[in-house]
Amino acid sequence: MKAAAFTYARATSVVNALELLAAHGDKAKVLSGGQSLMPAMNLRLVSPDIVVDIGGLTELRGIAVSGDVLAIGALTRHVDLLRSPEVAAHAPLLRDAVAHVAHPAIRNRGTVGGSLAHADPASEIPACMAALDATIVVRGPGGERRIATAEFFRGIYETALSPQDLLVAVELPLSGEGARFFFQEYARRHGDYAIVGLAARALVGGGQFTDLRLGFFAVGDRPLLADAARKLINVSVTPALLAETAAALAEELDPEEDQQASPAMRRHLATVLMRRCVAALLERPELETGGAW
Amino acid sequence: MIAPIPVSLLVNGEPIEALVAPRLNLADFLRETLKLTGTHVGCEHGVCGACTVRVDGEIVRSCLLLAVQAQGSSVETIEGLSDSGEIADLQAAFRARNALQCGYCTPGMLITAQDLLRQSPTPDRAAIREHLSGNYCRCTGYQAIVDAVEATAKTRAEQAA
Ligand SMILES: Cc1cc2nc3c(=O)[nH]c(=O)nc-3n(C[C@H](O)[C@H](O)[C@H](O)COP(=O)(O)OP(=O)(O)OC[C@H]3O[C@@H](n4cnc5c(N)ncnc54)[C@H](O)[C@@H]3O)c2cc1C
Ligand code: FES
């Protein structure tokens, strides 16, 4: 199908975009890469009266390290994350994850800001932001707001953004020496939205986790930073403890039923990914299968 | 306004000026306004890859790009890539190996495969499959397509050596 008719406005600056959004409210839609908005418009799932194209705002594009923060502009494309030396050095998790986001032609247009604003619970980038403890920078009628990932995602396609807001950047604390990362997902085909996925960041010392953030996706209505991970911090991980943690994780998840998987299958796959992740990060392959128990 | 908007862009190197409705996507602009019907339209929501074109040297879905968004860009379609001879060897390999039957996916497959070969001259079969993962073919079962891309890569590498 084709999109319904709409008015097109090419924003000339962030201020201009905010003025247009303030004037048109929920009748307007921001257009970044268009890789989620255009399919939805072509399928007539959304029919905005006006589309505010921010694609030309170079001020929203780019990746930079300043102090102990890695700042990524909203219009930075998926492909830019794949190629960025700063991302490779300070947030390799994002690079690993983006290789699983859609296909090359889509990664050439889709943006970080669009992915976060779209808030598909099966999407990779939001879960990475949860694992990496990112802050999302938003500009709206009342000025700039800085929102922690945990407060930003509110449900399926729901975020803390109001129709007048523009997501302008995301800021990540630099990973620091010795941080370890893990990314894996189950998908029917490379590039498809995940059935279940895990993006993790850990600090390891003396064979134990001193920090562990497990960001699951496609396991509920938003990316989930698993509480169960706390059980594994500052202790020696045994097969028994891992089994207990897996049970706690399954309890914590509230997966949706859809044509890809049942909630029970998603719970199971999430625990498989967690075991793999712990085994990989601690370099103890025997933990993956549950070990001697 | 819903009113038409002027756009100027290059299509296969030729300067084009047009007035387009905001809702017109680039695929329909190429096909219906410019009569460049080599760009195919399958799903119109980004999943099939039949509409793949190059914009400023990078492959994109032309069904997910508004014609107005192509303002100031250089668009290359299968007609452009064919006429310039850039992919003549790849096209010959597709033909030699029956890497097409109905031909619907072929323009998108060729443009996407060429994109891979420009970035990585000697990809293995897994890399070829991965790069083509967003392009559907309902006839060949993909095997022959991967063969054709692999063979082209090998020939080009030999010629470069
Ligand atoms: C075939 C296909 C497969 C895909 N597979 C995956 C996948 O496996 N994983 C995945 O994560 N994604 C996938 N995607 C989606 C893709 O990653 C999109 O690029 C991304 O979800 C949205 O980014 P965008 O820049 O294209 O946003 P747009 O489509 O431009 O916008 C998306 C939404 O966010 C809003 N928005 C955009 N930017 C801003 C902003 N700066 N401030 C406020 N609101 C904003 C828009 O108004 C719109 O509602 C797929 C897409 C396609 C077509
Ligand atoms: S028609 Fe554009 S991807 Fe299918």
mmCIF file of N, CA, C and O in Angstrom, chain A residues 225-283:
data_model
loop_
_atom_site.group_PDB
_atom_site.id
_atom_site.type_symbol
_atom_site.label_atom_id
_atom_site.label_comp_id
_atom_site.label_asym_id
_atom_site.label_seq_id
_atom_site.Cartn_x
_atom_site.Cartn_y
_atom_site.Cartn_z
ATOM 1 N N LEU A 225 16.132 -4.825 32.099
ATOM 2 C CA LEU A 225 17.398 -5.025 32.789
ATOM 3 C C LEU A 225 17.110 -6.014 33.924
ATOM 4 O O LEU A 225 16.409 -5.675 34.874
ATOM 5 N N ALA A 226 17.624 -7.222 33.780
ATOM 6 C CA ALA A 226 17.181 -8.298 34.682
ATOM 7 C C ALA A 226 17.701 -8.103 36.105
ATOM 8 O O ALA A 226 18.901 -7.961 36.324
ATOM 9 N N ASP A 227 16.784 -8.122 37.048
ATOM 10 C CA ASP A 227 17.127 -8.076 38.469
ATOM 11 C C ASP A 227 17.911 -9.314 38.891
ATOM 12 O O ASP A 227 18.772 -9.249 39.758
ATOM 13 N N ALA A 228 17.568 -10.434 38.259
ATOM 14 C CA ALA A 228 18.173 -11.711 38.623
ATOM 15 C C ALA A 228 19.698 -11.664 38.547
ATOM 16 O O ALA A 228 20.386 -12.408 39.255
ATOM 17 N N ALA A 229 20.227 -10.751 37.702
ATOM 18 C CA ALA A 229 21.680 -10.657 37.535
ATOM 19 C C ALA A 229 22.387 -10.374 38.852
ATOM 20 O O ALA A 229 23.537 -10.774 39.051
ATOM 21 N N ARG A 230 21.686 -9.686 39.770
ATOM 22 C CA ARG A 230 22.327 -9.333 41.059
ATOM 23 C C ARG A 230 22.802 -10.552 41.822
ATOM 24 O O ARG A 230 23.752 -10.469 42.596
ATOM 25 N N LYS A 231 22.093 -11.656 41.638
ATOM 26 C CA LYS A 231 22.462 -12.882 42.364
ATOM 27 C C LYS A 231 23.867 -13.343 42.012
ATOM 28 O O LYS A 231 24.459 -14.133 42.741
ATOM 29 N N LEU A 232 24.362 -12.889 40.861
ATOM 30 C CA LEU A 232 25.645 -13.420 40.368
ATOM 31 C C LEU A 232 26.821 -12.494 40.673
ATOM 32 O O LEU A 232 27.954 -12.786 40.294
ATOM 33 N N ILE A 233 26.538 -11.377 41.338
ATOM 34 C CA ILE A 233 27.593 -10.389 41.555
ATOM 35 C C ILE A 233 28.317 -10.641 42.886
ATOM 36 O O ILE A 233 27.677 -10.917 43.906
ATOM 37 N N ASN A 234 29.643 -10.553 42.821
ATOM 38 C CA ASN A 234 30.503 -10.739 43.998
ATOM 39 C C ASN A 234 30.317 -12.085 44.688
ATOM 40 O O ASN A 234 30.354 -12.171 45.922
ATOM 41 N N VAL A 235 30.053 -13.098 43.888
ATOM 42 C CA VAL A 235 30.023 -14.464 44.432
ATOM 43 C C VAL A 235 30.708 -15.372 43.428
ATOM 44 O O VAL A 235 30.859 -15.018 42.262
ATOM 45 N N SER A 236 31.090 -16.535 43.915
ATOM 46 C CA SER A 236 31.644 -17.513 43.006
ATOM 47 C C SER A 236 30.453 -18.243 42.366
ATOM 48 O O SER A 236 29.602 -18.798 43.068
ATOM 49 N N VAL A 237 30.371 -18.183 41.048
ATOM 50 C CA VAL A 237 29.196 -18.736 40.363
ATOM 51 C C VAL A 237 29.316 -20.254 40.255
ATOM 52 O O VAL A 237 30.273 -20.762 39.687
ATOM 53 N N THR A 238 28.364 -20.934 40.853
ATOM 54 C CA THR A 238 28.317 -22.402 40.768
ATOM 55 C C THR A 238 27.151 -22.793 39.867
ATOM 56 O O THR A 238 26.240 -21.987 39.655
ATOM 57 N N PRO A 239 27.150 -24.013 39.357
ATOM 58 C CA PRO A 239 25.998 -24.471 38.569
ATOM 59 C C PRO A 239 24.695 -24.317 39.344
ATOM 60 O O PRO A 239 23.670 -23.943 38.775
ATOM 61 N N ALA A 240 24.723 -24.580 40.636
ATOM 62 C CA ALA A 240 23.496 -24.477 41.437
ATOM 63 C C ALA A 240 23.010 -23.022 41.483
ATOM 64 O O ALA A 240 21.815 -22.736 41.330
ATOM 65 N N LEU A 241 23.954 -22.103 41.675
ATOM 66 C CA LEU A 241 23.573 -20.690 41.730
ATOM 67 C C LEU A 241 23.028 -20.237 40.376
ATOM 68 O O LEU A 241 22.061 -19.474 40.297
ATOM 69 N N LEU A 242 23.640 -20.731 39.331
ATOM 70 C CA LEU A 242 23.194 -20.343 37.993
ATOM 71 C C LEU A 242 21.780 -20.865 37.721
ATOM 72 O O LEU A 242 20.935 -20.176 37.141
ATOM 73 N N ALA A 243 21.521 -22.086 38.191
ATOM 74 C CA ALA A 243 20.175 -22.662 38.026
ATOM 75 C C ALA A 243 19.152 -21.833 38.799
ATOM 76 O O ALA A 243 18.056 -21.549 38.305
ATOM 77 N N GLU A 244 19.533 -21.423 39.992
ATOM 78 C CA GLU A 244 18.638 -20.591 40.813
ATOM 79 C C GLU A 244 18.380 -19.257 40.116
ATOM 80 O O GLU A 244 17.256 -18.758 40.085
ATOM 81 N N THR A 245 19.448 -18.691 39.529
ATOM 82 C CA THR A 245 19.310 -17.411 38.837
ATOM 83 C C THR A 245 18.427 -17.557 37.601
ATOM 84 O O THR A 245 17.601 -16.682 37.308
ATOM 85 N N ALA A 246 18.588 -18.668 36.897
ATOM 86 C CA ALA A 246 17.763 -18.908 35.714
ATOM 87 C C ALA A 246 16.287 -18.993 36.099
ATOM 88 O O ALA A 246 15.413 -18.444 35.417
ATOM 89 N N ALA A 247 16.017 -19.641 37.216
ATOM 90 C CA ALA A 247 14.629 -19.749 37.688
ATOM 91 C C ALA A 247 14.093 -18.367 38.046
ATOM 92 O O ALA A 247 12.949 -18.017 37.710
ATOM 93 N N ALA A 248 14.916 -17.562 38.709
ATOM 94 C CA ALA A 248 14.492 -16.205 39.079
ATOM 95 C C ALA A 248 14.245 -15.372 37.824
ATOM 96 O O ALA A 248 13.292 -14.586 37.762
ATOM 97 N N LEU A 249 15.080 -15.563 36.818
ATOM 98 C CA LEU A 249 14.924 -14.812 35.569
ATOM 99 C C LEU A 249 13.594 -15.175 34.890
ATOM 100 O O LEU A 249 12.830 -14.297 34.482
ATOM 101 N N ALA A 250 13.340 -16.480 34.804
ATOM 102 C CA ALA A 250 12.102 -16.926 34.156
ATOM 103 C C ALA A 250 10.880 -16.340 34.858
ATOM 104 O O ALA A 250 9.891 -15.961 34.227
ATOM 105 N N GLU A 251 10.972 -16.238 36.150
ATOM 106 C CA GLU A 251 9.908 -15.665 36.997
ATOM 107 C C GLU A 251 9.702 -14.180 36.693
ATOM 108 O O GLU A 251 8.586 -13.683 36.636
ATOM 109 N N GLU A 252 10.839 -13.506 36.486
ATOM 110 C CA GLU A 252 10.824 -12.057 36.313
ATOM 111 C C GLU A 252 10.258 -11.635 34.951
ATOM 112 O O GLU A 252 9.726 -10.531 34.800
ATOM 113 N N LEU A 253 10.426 -12.499 33.952
ATOM 114 C CA LEU A 253 10.036 -12.124 32.590
ATOM 115 C C LEU A 253 8.529 -12.235 32.404
ATOM 116 O O LEU A 253 7.882 -13.093 33.001
ATOM 117 N N ASP A 254 8.015 -11.373 31.536
ATOM 118 C CA ASP A 254 6.585 -11.436 31.227
ATOM 119 C C ASP A 254 6.430 -11.367 29.709
ATOM 120 O O ASP A 254 5.987 -10.377 29.147
ATOM 121 N N PRO A 255 6.850 -12.434 29.016
ATOM 122 C CA PRO A 255 6.909 -12.364 27.557
ATOM 123 C C PRO A 255 5.527 -12.399 26.920
ATOM 124 O O PRO A 255 4.577 -12.904 27.506
ATOM 125 N N GLU A 256 5.486 -11.856 25.696
ATOM 126 C CA GLU A 256 4.243 -11.844 24.926
ATOM 127 C C GLU A 256 4.147 -13.145 24.124
ATOM 128 O O GLU A 256 5.150 -13.739 23.762
ATOM 129 N N GLU A 257 2.921 -13.489 23.803
ATOM 130 C CA GLU A 257 2.661 -14.581 22.870
ATOM 131 C C GLU A 257 2.546 -13.952 21.483
ATOM 132 O O GLU A 257 1.853 -12.952 21.303
ATOM 133 N N ASP A 258 3.245 -14.461 20.488
ATOM 134 C CA ASP A 258 3.005 -14.003 19.118
ATOM 135 C C ASP A 258 3.279 -15.148 18.164
ATOM 136 O O ASP A 258 3.500 -16.283 18.613
ATOM 137 N N GLN A 259 3.273 -14.862 16.863
ATOM 138 C CA GLN A 259 3.407 -15.966 15.904
ATOM 139 C C GLN A 259 4.805 -16.578 15.948
ATOM 140 O O GLN A 259 5.011 -17.690 15.468
ATOM 141 N N GLN A 260 5.770 -15.869 16.549
ATOM 142 C CA GLN A 260 7.137 -16.389 16.595
ATOM 143 C C GLN A 260 7.365 -17.367 17.745
ATOM 144 O O GLN A 260 8.147 -18.304 17.609
ATOM 145 N N ALA A 261 6.765 -17.104 18.895
ATOM 146 C CA ALA A 261 7.067 -17.933 20.060
ATOM 147 C C ALA A 261 6.026 -17.770 21.153
ATOM 148 O O ALA A 261 5.397 -16.720 21.269
ATOM 149 N N SER A 262 5.910 -18.807 21.967
ATOM 150 C CA SER A 262 5.032 -18.747 23.140
ATOM 151 C C SER A 262 5.817 -18.130 24.298
ATOM 152 O O SER A 262 7.055 -18.103 24.268
ATOM 153 N N PRO A 263 5.134 -17.655 25.333
ATOM 154 C CA PRO A 263 5.852 -17.134 26.504
ATOM 155 C C PRO A 263 6.796 -18.183 27.100
ATOM 156 O O PRO A 263 7.920 -17.843 27.479
ATOM 157 N N ALA A 264 6.378 -19.433 27.143
ATOM 158 C CA ALA A 264 7.235 -20.472 27.745
ATOM 159 C C ALA A 264 8.521 -20.640 26.937
ATOM 160 O O ALA A 264 9.617 -20.764 27.493
ATOM 161 N N MET A 265 8.391 -20.595 25.610
ATOM 162 C CA MET A 265 9.583 -20.738 24.769
ATOM 163 C C MET A 265 10.505 -19.538 24.987
ATOM 164 O O MET A 265 11.722 -19.683 25.083
ATOM 165 N N ARG A 266 9.927 -18.356 25.084
ATOM 166 C CA ARG A 266 10.766 -17.164 25.301
ATOM 167 C C ARG A 266 11.487 -17.244 26.652
ATOM 168 O O ARG A 266 12.660 -16.906 26.751
ATOM 169 N N ARG A 267 10.760 -17.677 27.698
ATOM 170 C CA ARG A 267 11.415 -17.809 29.012
ATOM 171 C C ARG A 267 12.583 -18.786 28.910
ATOM 172 O O ARG A 267 13.669 -18.526 29.405
ATOM 173 N N HIS A 268 12.336 -19.895 28.236
ATOM 174 C CA HIS A 268 13.384 -20.902 28.115
ATOM 175 C C HIS A 268 14.599 -20.337 27.369
ATOM 176 O O HIS A 268 15.737 -20.461 27.823
ATOM 177 N N LEU A 269 14.338 -19.695 26.216
ATOM 178 C CA LEU A 269 15.458 -19.168 25.421
ATOM 179 C C LEU A 269 16.221 -18.090 26.183
ATOM 180 O O LEU A 269 17.444 -17.995 26.075
ATOM 181 N N ALA A 270 15.512 -17.305 26.973
ATOM 182 C CA ALA A 270 16.191 -16.265 27.754
ATOM 183 C C ALA A 270 17.152 -16.899 28.757
ATOM 184 O O ALA A 270 18.273 -16.413 28.948
ATOM 185 N N THR A 271 16.735 -17.996 29.377
ATOM 186 C CA THR A 271 17.641 -18.634 30.347
ATOM 187 C C THR A 271 18.829 -19.280 29.630
ATOM 188 O O THR A 271 19.936 -19.274 30.152
ATOM 189 N N VAL A 272 18.590 -19.796 28.417
ATOM 190 C CA VAL A 272 19.713 -20.355 27.640
ATOM 191 C C VAL A 272 20.733 -19.253 27.343
ATOM 192 O O VAL A 272 21.945 -19.428 27.521
ATOM 193 N N LEU A 273 20.229 -18.093 26.909
ATOM 194 C CA LEU A 273 21.142 -16.983 26.597
ATOM 195 C C LEU A 273 21.883 -16.527 27.855
ATOM 196 O O LEU A 273 23.074 -16.203 27.797
ATOM 197 N N MET A 274 21.185 -16.498 28.984
ATOM 198 C CA MET A 274 21.839 -16.069 30.211
ATOM 199 C C MET A 274 22.987 -17.017 30.585
ATOM 200 O O MET A 274 24.076 -16.576 30.938
ATOM 201 N N ARG A 275 22.744 -18.305 30.468
ATOM 202 C CA ARG A 275 23.802 -19.280 30.775
ATOM 203 C C ARG A 275 25.005 -19.096 29.839
ATOM 204 O O ARG A 275 26.155 -19.100 30.273
ATOM 205 N N ARG A 276 24.696 -18.935 28.565
ATOM 206 C CA ARG A 276 25.779 -18.743 27.586
ATOM 207 C C ARG A 276 26.583 -17.499 27.906
ATOM 208 O O ARG A 276 27.804 -17.481 27.796
ATOM 209 N N CYS A 277 25.856 -16.470 28.261
ATOM 210 C CA CYS A 277 26.478 -15.178 28.539
ATOM 211 C C CYS A 277 27.406 -15.290 29.742
ATOM 212 O O CYS A 277 28.563 -14.874 29.694
ATOM 213 N N VAL A 278 26.910 -15.901 30.820
ATOM 214 C CA VAL A 278 27.710 -16.021 32.042
ATOM 215 C C VAL A 278 28.943 -16.886 31.759
ATOM 216 O O VAL A 278 30.063 -16.545 32.140
ATOM 217 N N ALA A 279 28.737 -17.992 31.047
ATOM 218 C CA ALA A 279 29.854 -18.880 30.719
ATOM 219 C C ALA A 279 30.904 -18.150 29.888
ATOM 220 O O ALA A 279 32.106 -18.262 30.126
ATOM 221 N N ALA A 280 30.441 -17.355 28.913
ATOM 222 C CA ALA A 280 31.376 -16.640 28.035
ATOM 223 C C ALA A 280 32.112 -15.546 28.802
ATOM 224 O O ALA A 280 33.331 -15.410 28.684
ATOM 225 N N LEU A 281 31.385 -14.783 29.598
ATOM 226 C CA LEU A 281 32.015 -13.639 30.266
ATOM 227 C C LEU A 281 32.991 -14.089 31.354
ATOM 228 O O LEU A 281 34.005 -13.441 31.587
ATOM 229 N N LEU A 282 32.669 -15.201 32.014
ATOM 230 C CA LEU A 282 33.586 -15.709 33.054
ATOM 231 C C LEU A 282 34.613 -16.673 32.473
ATOM 232 O O LEU A 282 35.448 -17.203 33.203
ATOM 233 N N GLU A 283 34.505 -16.913 31.155
ATOM 234 C CA GLU A 283 35.388 -17.867 30.479
ATOM 235 C C GLU A 283 35.353 -19.235 31.153
ATOM 236 O O GLU A 283 36.385 -19.842 31.426
#
